[in-house]
Short mmCIF file of C-alpha atoms and ligand atoms in Angstrom, two decimals:
data_model
loop_
_atom_site.label_atom_id
_atom_site.label_comp_id
_atom_site.label_asym_id
_atom_site.label_seq_id
_atom_site.Cartn_x
_atom_site.Cartn_y
_atom_site.Cartn_z
CA MET A 320 -0.03 -0.01 -0.08
CA LEU A 321 2.66 2.40 1.16
CA GLU A 322 4.90 1.26 -1.74
CA ASP A 323 2.01 1.93 -4.21
CA LEU A 324 1.69 5.54 -2.85
CA TYR A 325 5.43 6.03 -2.99
CA LEU A 326 5.42 4.73 -6.80
CA MET A 327 2.57 7.09 -7.54
CA ILE A 328 4.28 10.01 -5.97
CA ASN A 329 7.70 9.24 -7.61
CA LYS A 330 6.38 8.54 -11.00
CA SER A 331 8.17 10.64 -13.61
CA TYR A 332 8.77 10.64 -17.34
CA LEU A 333 11.31 11.85 -19.73
CA SER A 334 10.23 13.42 -23.08
CA GLY A 335 11.50 15.17 -26.05
CA PHE A 336 15.14 13.57 -25.98
CA SER A 337 17.28 15.86 -28.13
CA PHE A 338 20.99 16.58 -28.78
CA TYR A 339 23.16 19.12 -30.39
CA VAL A 340 26.80 19.19 -31.20
CA PRO A 341 28.76 22.03 -32.67
CA ASP A 342 29.59 22.04 -36.49
CA THR A 343 33.35 22.02 -36.25
CA VAL A 344 34.70 18.36 -36.41
CA LEU A 345 38.13 17.57 -35.17
CA THR A 346 39.37 14.25 -36.70
CA ASN A 347 42.27 12.13 -35.62
CA ASN A 348 44.12 13.19 -38.68
CA ASP A 349 43.61 16.86 -37.65
CA LEU A 350 44.96 16.08 -34.12
CA GLU A 351 48.08 14.30 -35.64
CA LYS A 352 49.07 17.81 -36.95
CA MET A 353 48.55 19.39 -33.53
CA VAL A 354 50.13 17.06 -31.00
CA ASP A 355 52.45 14.00 -31.06
CA THR A 356 49.83 11.39 -31.60
CA ASN A 357 48.60 9.10 -34.30
CA GLU A 358 45.23 7.63 -35.70
CA GLU A 359 46.24 4.12 -34.78
CA TRP A 360 46.92 4.92 -31.17
CA ILE A 361 43.77 6.93 -30.66
CA ILE A 362 41.53 4.33 -32.27
CA SER A 363 43.02 1.37 -30.57
CA ARG A 364 43.15 3.06 -27.13
CA THR A 365 39.79 4.89 -27.19
CA GLY A 366 37.72 3.94 -30.32
CA ILE A 367 37.20 7.65 -31.01
CA ARG A 368 37.40 8.75 -34.73
CA GLN A 369 36.24 12.38 -34.40
CA ARG A 370 34.85 14.91 -31.87
CA HIS A 371 32.94 18.05 -32.36
CA ILE A 372 34.42 21.23 -30.91
CA ALA A 373 32.76 24.60 -29.99
CA GLU A 374 34.07 27.61 -31.40
CA ASN A 375 32.84 30.90 -30.03
CA GLN A 376 30.00 29.00 -28.39
CA ALA A 377 29.59 28.52 -24.63
CA CYS A 378 27.73 25.98 -22.56
CA SER A 379 24.51 27.81 -22.65
CA ASP A 380 24.66 28.14 -26.57
CA LEU A 381 24.94 24.34 -26.98
CA ALA A 382 22.25 23.79 -24.21
CA PHE A 383 20.06 26.33 -26.21
CA HIS A 384 20.05 24.20 -29.40
CA ALA A 385 19.53 21.05 -27.50
CA SER A 386 16.85 22.44 -25.38
CA THR A 387 14.82 24.27 -28.11
CA GLN A 388 14.51 20.76 -30.01
CA ALA A 389 13.51 19.19 -26.77
CA LEU A 390 10.71 21.67 -26.14
CA GLU A 391 9.56 21.29 -29.69
CA LYS A 392 9.41 17.52 -29.51
CA ALA A 393 7.70 17.51 -26.03
CA LYS A 394 5.36 20.01 -27.58
CA ILE A 395 5.59 22.63 -24.78
CA LYS A 396 6.62 26.16 -24.86
CA SER A 397 9.42 27.77 -22.74
CA ASP A 398 6.98 29.69 -20.57
CA GLN A 399 5.27 26.48 -19.40
CA LEU A 400 8.56 25.29 -17.91
CA THR A 401 8.67 25.15 -13.98
CA HIS A 402 12.34 24.51 -13.38
CA ILE A 403 15.52 24.44 -15.48
CA ILE A 404 18.41 22.14 -14.44
CA ASN A 405 21.64 22.18 -16.39
CA ALA A 406 24.33 19.52 -15.69
CA THR A 407 27.87 20.76 -16.48
CA PHE A 408 31.43 21.12 -15.30
CA THR A 409 32.09 23.65 -18.06
CA PRO A 410 29.50 26.50 -17.43
CA ASP A 411 29.67 29.91 -19.26
CA ALA A 412 30.87 31.51 -15.89
CA TYR A 413 31.03 31.00 -12.27
CA VAL A 414 28.28 33.58 -11.87
CA PRO A 415 25.77 33.59 -13.38
CA ASN A 416 25.13 29.90 -13.71
CA ALA A 417 24.56 28.63 -17.22
CA ALA A 418 21.00 27.76 -16.50
CA CYS A 419 20.21 31.43 -15.86
CA VAL A 420 21.96 32.42 -19.18
CA LEU A 421 20.02 29.60 -21.02
CA MET A 422 16.66 30.66 -19.55
CA GLU A 423 17.12 34.06 -21.13
CA LYS A 424 18.03 32.48 -24.47
CA ILE A 425 15.02 30.27 -24.52
CA GLY A 426 12.75 33.15 -23.41
CA THR A 427 11.48 32.45 -19.94
CA LYS A 428 11.89 33.91 -16.57
CA GLY A 429 10.62 33.72 -12.87
CA ILE A 430 11.33 29.92 -12.34
CA PRO A 431 14.30 28.32 -10.59
CA ALA A 432 17.38 27.77 -12.82
CA MET A 433 20.25 25.78 -11.48
CA ASP A 434 23.49 24.14 -12.55
CA ILE A 435 24.73 20.96 -10.99
CA ASN A 436 28.19 19.49 -11.32
CA ALA A 437 28.63 15.69 -11.01
CA ALA A 438 31.04 15.66 -13.90
CA CYS A 439 30.39 12.92 -16.35
CA THR A 440 27.44 11.60 -14.11
CA GLY A 441 25.73 14.88 -14.24
CA PHE A 442 22.78 13.93 -16.40
CA ILE A 443 21.88 10.92 -14.14
CA TYR A 444 22.16 13.14 -11.00
CA GLY A 445 19.99 15.75 -12.82
CA MET A 446 17.33 12.97 -13.51
CA GLU A 447 17.26 12.22 -9.80
CA LEU A 448 16.99 15.88 -8.91
CA ALA A 449 14.13 16.40 -11.55
CA ARG A 450 12.17 13.43 -10.35
CA SER A 451 12.47 14.75 -6.63
CA LEU A 452 11.12 18.03 -7.87
CA CYS A 453 8.27 16.23 -9.59
CA ALA A 454 7.37 14.47 -6.31
CA LEU A 455 7.18 17.80 -4.57
CA HIS A 456 5.49 19.70 -7.54
CA PRO A 457 2.91 17.48 -9.25
CA GLU A 458 2.65 20.07 -12.25
CA ALA A 459 6.34 20.26 -12.67
CA LYS A 460 7.70 20.57 -16.31
CA ILE A 461 11.42 20.47 -15.83
CA LEU A 462 13.87 21.24 -18.62
CA LEU A 463 16.87 18.94 -17.84
CA VAL A 464 19.90 19.69 -20.05
CA ALA A 465 23.43 18.53 -19.85
CA SER A 466 25.81 20.76 -21.73
CA GLU A 467 29.61 20.80 -22.02
CA VAL A 468 32.35 22.64 -23.77
CA VAL A 469 34.94 20.31 -22.40
CA SER A 470 37.45 21.77 -24.97
CA SER A 471 37.45 25.04 -22.87
CA ARG A 472 39.19 22.97 -19.97
CA ILE A 473 41.56 20.84 -22.03
CA ASN A 474 45.28 21.61 -22.20
CA ILE A 475 45.86 21.76 -25.95
CA GLN A 476 49.50 20.48 -25.34
CA ASP A 477 48.37 17.45 -23.41
CA ARG A 478 48.01 14.65 -25.98
CA SER A 479 46.70 12.19 -23.35
CA THR A 480 43.56 14.15 -22.66
CA ARG A 481 43.16 16.19 -25.94
CA VAL A 482 42.15 13.29 -28.08
CA LEU A 483 39.49 11.98 -25.55
CA PHE A 484 36.98 14.72 -25.23
CA GLY A 485 34.49 16.58 -27.39
CA ASP A 486 31.72 19.16 -26.84
CA GLY A 487 27.98 18.77 -27.00
CA ALA A 488 24.64 18.93 -25.15
CA GLY A 489 21.62 16.73 -24.72
CA ALA A 490 18.13 17.77 -23.33
CA CYS A 491 14.74 16.52 -22.34
CA VAL A 492 11.70 17.52 -20.26
CA VAL A 493 10.86 15.71 -16.97
CA SER A 494 7.25 15.65 -15.73
CA ARG A 495 5.16 13.47 -13.38
CA GLN A 496 2.76 12.67 -16.18
CA PRO A 497 3.55 11.73 -19.76
CA PHE A 498 2.56 14.44 -22.32
CA SER A 499 0.07 13.83 -25.14
CA PRO A 500 0.31 10.46 -26.74
CA GLU A 501 2.07 11.64 -29.75
CA VAL A 502 4.96 12.82 -27.60
CA GLN A 503 7.34 10.13 -27.15
CA SER A 504 8.10 9.50 -23.44
CA CYS A 505 9.70 7.01 -21.20
CA TYR A 506 8.93 6.26 -17.50
CA ILE A 507 11.93 6.57 -15.08
CA GLN A 508 11.61 3.20 -13.25
CA ASP A 509 14.56 3.68 -11.09
CA ILE A 510 17.75 5.68 -10.34
CA MET A 511 20.70 4.90 -8.15
CA LEU A 512 23.62 7.37 -7.29
CA LYS A 513 26.96 7.00 -5.71
CA ALA A 514 30.05 9.02 -5.03
CA ASP A 515 33.49 8.60 -3.36
CA GLY A 516 35.48 11.84 -2.51
CA SER A 517 38.51 9.68 -1.32
CA LEU A 518 39.51 9.23 -5.04
CA SER A 519 38.93 12.78 -6.20
CA ASP A 520 42.56 13.40 -7.04
CA LEU A 521 42.43 10.86 -9.86
CA LEU A 522 40.50 13.15 -12.13
CA THR A 523 40.48 16.91 -11.46
CA VAL A 524 40.17 20.48 -12.90
CA LYS A 525 41.46 22.31 -9.88
CA GLY A 526 42.80 25.64 -11.00
CA GLY A 527 40.56 28.74 -10.27
CA GLY A 528 38.50 26.84 -7.61
CA SER A 529 38.60 28.39 -4.01
CA ALA A 530 41.21 25.84 -2.88
CA HIS A 531 43.38 27.00 -5.81
CA PRO A 532 42.54 30.62 -6.29
CA MET A 533 43.66 32.69 -9.20
CA LEU A 534 45.84 35.68 -8.49
CA LEU A 535 45.77 38.80 -10.67
CA GLY A 536 48.33 38.44 -13.56
CA GLN A 537 48.92 34.80 -12.83
CA THR A 538 49.79 32.46 -15.60
CA VAL A 539 47.27 29.87 -16.42
CA THR A 540 49.04 26.47 -15.42
CA ASP A 541 48.06 22.87 -16.20
CA SER A 542 45.87 22.65 -13.12
CA PHE A 543 43.26 24.72 -14.98
CA PHE A 544 42.76 21.83 -17.24
CA VAL A 545 41.44 18.19 -16.94
CA GLN A 546 44.10 16.17 -15.30
CA MET A 547 43.65 12.48 -15.08
CA GLU A 548 45.39 9.23 -13.97
CA GLY A 549 44.06 7.50 -17.00
CA ARG A 550 44.69 3.83 -16.08
CA GLU A 551 43.33 4.32 -12.47
CA VAL A 552 40.26 6.15 -13.90
CA PHE A 553 39.82 3.26 -16.41
CA LYS A 554 39.77 0.52 -13.62
CA HIS A 555 37.45 2.40 -11.27
CA ALA A 556 35.07 3.26 -14.08
CA VAL A 557 34.54 -0.39 -15.10
CA ARG A 558 34.39 -1.52 -11.53
CA SER A 559 31.98 1.08 -10.23
CA MET A 560 29.60 0.98 -13.35
CA GLN A 561 29.57 -2.73 -13.12
CA SER A 562 28.60 -2.83 -9.49
CA ILE A 563 25.96 -0.09 -9.68
CA CYS A 564 24.28 -1.79 -12.81
CA LEU A 565 24.17 -5.14 -10.85
CA GLU A 566 22.62 -3.43 -7.86
CA ILE A 567 19.94 -1.58 -9.75
CA LEU A 568 19.06 -4.63 -11.59
CA GLU A 569 18.87 -6.70 -8.48
CA LYS A 570 16.73 -4.08 -6.69
CA ASN A 571 14.33 -4.21 -9.61
CA ASN A 572 14.34 -7.99 -9.88
CA ILE A 573 15.53 -7.76 -13.53
CA SER A 574 18.25 -9.83 -15.18
CA ALA A 575 20.84 -8.35 -17.60
CA GLU A 576 19.28 -10.33 -20.51
CA GLN A 577 16.06 -8.43 -19.92
CA ILE A 578 17.72 -5.15 -20.90
CA ASP A 579 16.84 -4.21 -24.46
CA LEU A 580 19.39 -1.49 -24.80
CA PHE A 581 22.40 -0.73 -22.49
CA ILE A 582 23.53 2.86 -22.85
CA PRO A 583 26.74 3.57 -20.93
CA HIS A 584 28.59 6.74 -20.64
CA GLN A 585 30.64 7.19 -23.90
CA ALA A 586 34.15 7.74 -22.41
CA ASN A 587 36.11 5.15 -24.22
CA ILE A 588 35.33 1.95 -26.34
CA ARG A 589 37.61 -0.13 -24.09
CA ILE A 590 35.80 0.94 -20.97
CA ILE A 591 32.41 0.21 -22.68
CA GLU A 592 33.42 -3.04 -23.94
CA ALA A 593 34.98 -4.29 -20.71
CA LEU A 594 31.82 -3.31 -18.86
CA ALA A 595 29.55 -5.03 -21.41
CA LYS A 596 31.69 -8.11 -21.15
CA LYS A 597 31.46 -8.29 -17.44
CA MET A 598 27.68 -7.56 -17.65
CA GLU A 599 27.35 -10.25 -20.30
CA ILE A 600 25.55 -7.68 -22.55
CA LYS A 601 25.30 -8.74 -26.18
CA GLN A 602 26.63 -6.33 -28.97
CA GLU A 603 23.17 -5.94 -30.37
CA ASN A 604 21.93 -4.73 -26.99
CA LEU A 605 24.72 -2.23 -26.54
CA PHE A 606 24.68 1.43 -27.88
CA ILE A 607 27.98 3.04 -28.81
CA ASN A 608 28.62 6.31 -30.40
CA VAL A 609 31.92 7.48 -28.77
CA GLN A 610 33.54 7.13 -32.28
CA ASP A 611 31.55 10.10 -33.50
CA TYR A 612 31.63 12.34 -30.47
CA GLY A 613 34.27 11.47 -28.11
CA ASN A 614 33.72 11.82 -24.34
CA THR A 615 31.22 14.70 -23.93
CA SER A 616 31.16 14.27 -20.12
CA ALA A 617 27.75 15.11 -18.68
CA ALA A 618 26.24 15.41 -22.10
CA SER A 619 27.35 11.85 -23.15
CA VAL A 620 24.50 9.93 -21.74
CA PRO A 621 21.63 12.26 -23.09
CA ILE A 622 23.41 12.47 -26.46
CA ALA A 623 23.67 8.69 -26.65
CA LEU A 624 19.97 8.30 -25.54
CA ALA A 625 18.75 10.76 -28.22
CA ASP A 626 20.98 9.37 -30.90
CA ALA A 627 19.87 5.85 -30.10
CA TRP A 628 16.24 6.94 -30.35
CA GLU A 629 16.86 8.68 -33.66
CA LYS A 630 18.59 5.67 -35.00
CA GLY A 631 15.60 3.49 -34.27
CA ARG A 632 17.47 1.45 -31.63
CA ILE A 633 14.84 2.07 -28.99
CA LYS A 634 11.33 0.71 -29.59
CA PRO A 635 8.20 1.18 -27.66
CA GLY A 636 8.09 -1.29 -24.70
CA ASN A 637 11.94 -1.42 -24.46
CA LEU A 638 13.78 -1.37 -21.14
CA VAL A 639 16.95 0.69 -21.28
CA LEU A 640 19.69 0.91 -18.62
CA LEU A 641 21.70 4.16 -18.51
CA VAL A 642 25.00 4.28 -16.54
CA ALA A 643 27.70 6.82 -16.13
CA PHE A 644 30.99 7.35 -14.13
CA GLY A 645 32.92 10.70 -13.72
CA GLY A 646 35.29 12.88 -11.65
CA GLY A 647 34.51 13.11 -7.90
CA PHE A 648 34.21 10.14 -8.28
CA THR A 649 30.54 10.13 -8.98
CA TRP A 650 28.59 7.35 -10.60
CA GLY A 651 24.98 6.38 -11.28
CA ALA A 652 22.48 4.20 -13.17
CA SER A 653 18.90 4.45 -14.36
CA LEU A 654 16.36 2.11 -15.61
CA ILE A 655 14.08 3.67 -17.99
CA GLN A 656 10.92 2.09 -19.67
CA PHE A 657 9.64 3.03 -23.11
N1 ACO B 419 48.96 9.48 -28.55
C1 ACO B 419 49.96 8.72 -28.61
N2 ACO B 419 50.50 8.27 -27.52
C2 ACO B 419 49.97 8.67 -26.36
C3 ACO B 419 48.89 9.56 -26.19
C4 ACO B 419 48.39 9.96 -27.41
N3 ACO B 419 47.19 10.75 -27.63
N4 ACO B 419 48.45 9.70 -25.05
C5 ACO B 419 49.35 9.01 -24.23
N5 ACO B 419 50.28 8.47 -25.03
C6 ACO B 419 51.40 7.55 -24.62
C7 ACO B 419 51.84 7.79 -23.30
O1 ACO B 419 52.68 8.92 -23.17
C8 ACO B 419 52.51 6.53 -22.90
O2 ACO B 419 53.84 6.54 -23.50
P1 ACO B 419 55.06 5.88 -22.74
O3 ACO B 419 54.80 4.43 -22.52
O4 ACO B 419 56.16 6.23 -23.58
O5 ACO B 419 55.09 6.68 -21.39
C9 ACO B 419 51.71 5.44 -23.58
O6 ACO B 419 50.92 6.20 -24.63
C10 ACO B 419 50.80 4.67 -22.74
O7 ACO B 419 50.11 5.57 -21.97
P2 ACO B 419 49.16 5.13 -20.94
O8 ACO B 419 48.47 6.32 -20.31
O9 ACO B 419 49.67 4.03 -20.12
O10 ACO B 419 48.01 4.50 -22.01
P3 ACO B 419 46.71 3.69 -21.76
O11 ACO B 419 46.79 2.37 -22.47
O12 ACO B 419 46.33 3.52 -20.31
O13 ACO B 419 45.56 4.52 -22.52
C11 ACO B 419 43.90 6.04 -21.95
C12 ACO B 419 45.41 5.93 -21.98
C13 ACO B 419 43.21 6.03 -23.21
C14 ACO B 419 43.76 7.54 -21.28
C15 ACO B 419 43.41 5.08 -20.88
O14 ACO B 419 44.16 5.10 -19.71
C16 ACO B 419 41.94 5.29 -20.62
O15 ACO B 419 41.06 5.08 -21.36
N6 ACO B 419 41.57 5.77 -19.39
C17 ACO B 419 40.23 6.09 -18.96
C18 ACO B 419 40.24 7.55 -18.94
C19 ACO B 419 38.97 8.30 -19.44
O16 ACO B 419 38.32 7.73 -20.42
N7 ACO B 419 38.75 9.32 -18.92
C20 ACO B 419 37.61 10.02 -19.31
C21 ACO B 419 37.19 10.86 -18.18
S1 ACO B 419 36.44 9.90 -17.03
C22 ACO B 419 35.32 9.17 -17.56
O17 ACO B 419 34.65 9.76 -18.36
C23 ACO B 419 35.00 7.77 -17.25
#
């Protein structure tokens, strides 16, 4: 009885899955001319063939393109929104937050607008925040966007990170009820989130934070950019994503074979394949687009979700498992039912 009530209150849906990437494409051949690297190394270690890079576009600009498509697909106007949540670690500025800049661009005001930072897990953290808001506000229509200009925080001389990341944004609308039948929606069946701050030094962007303040006239050092212990991050990513997937499946009494499509964070083909192997997920039930976009951090999961939908990889009735891992460390998983 209590469980039924809990489920009723916590029911929420995602609609209007959309994504946007900037026009400029940076291929592995382009990178060969910029840093000491080569196509063979990049493909064999990462699976990435190209990434999209923002030029004169900020986080809110990418978010604007993804959001306007999401609103159009969900058939709602920006002035009907009740909240805006933007997941990012690369906002336009410290103040104002990028959600406020975005709200002005999409033409609404007078509602809460917030950024959240859970690095690459930001979208799944945002889903949990959005569905909590739906429990508090039954009429909520929440624009949930994840937008990253990771290139703004990449040391262009560091070949080990430069080849990995790309820019992009993914967006959707979260509500307690699905919209009209012609709007494609999915039910958020469950979400699980975790973090471990003891491992924070393995993946950082420290420079400019209050623990590492900038001084007037100071030269920008490499601490202002993504710094990562690649091999350690790799191991923790596979281990943590596997354990949270098993936990959410067990909690929901679902076996891995019942998952129609597995959409992991698109960081690196080897992380994805190692995870899929441990989870015994078949190739046909696995979605991969890291080859086209690189690692777009928080935007990676919503981009992959929208891309999988557009490519017809998700059918009505399908059960989809999302999972992500990122700096912090943070990790999370969600079961969504189409
Ligand atoms: N081109 C050519 N050589 C390179 C490059 C490059 N772009 N980058 C590094 N190398 C060299 C290194 O200098 C090193 O050379 P050395 O042996 O002479 O010292 C050699 O390649 C091997 O370097 P490793 O770092 O040991 O390479 P590894 O096989 O571990 O692959 C990689 C590196 C791809 C970063 C891997 O560790 C990885 O995938 N880590 C996961 C990190 C990740 O995806 N992070 C994303 C953020 S977190 C997340 O989203 C999950």
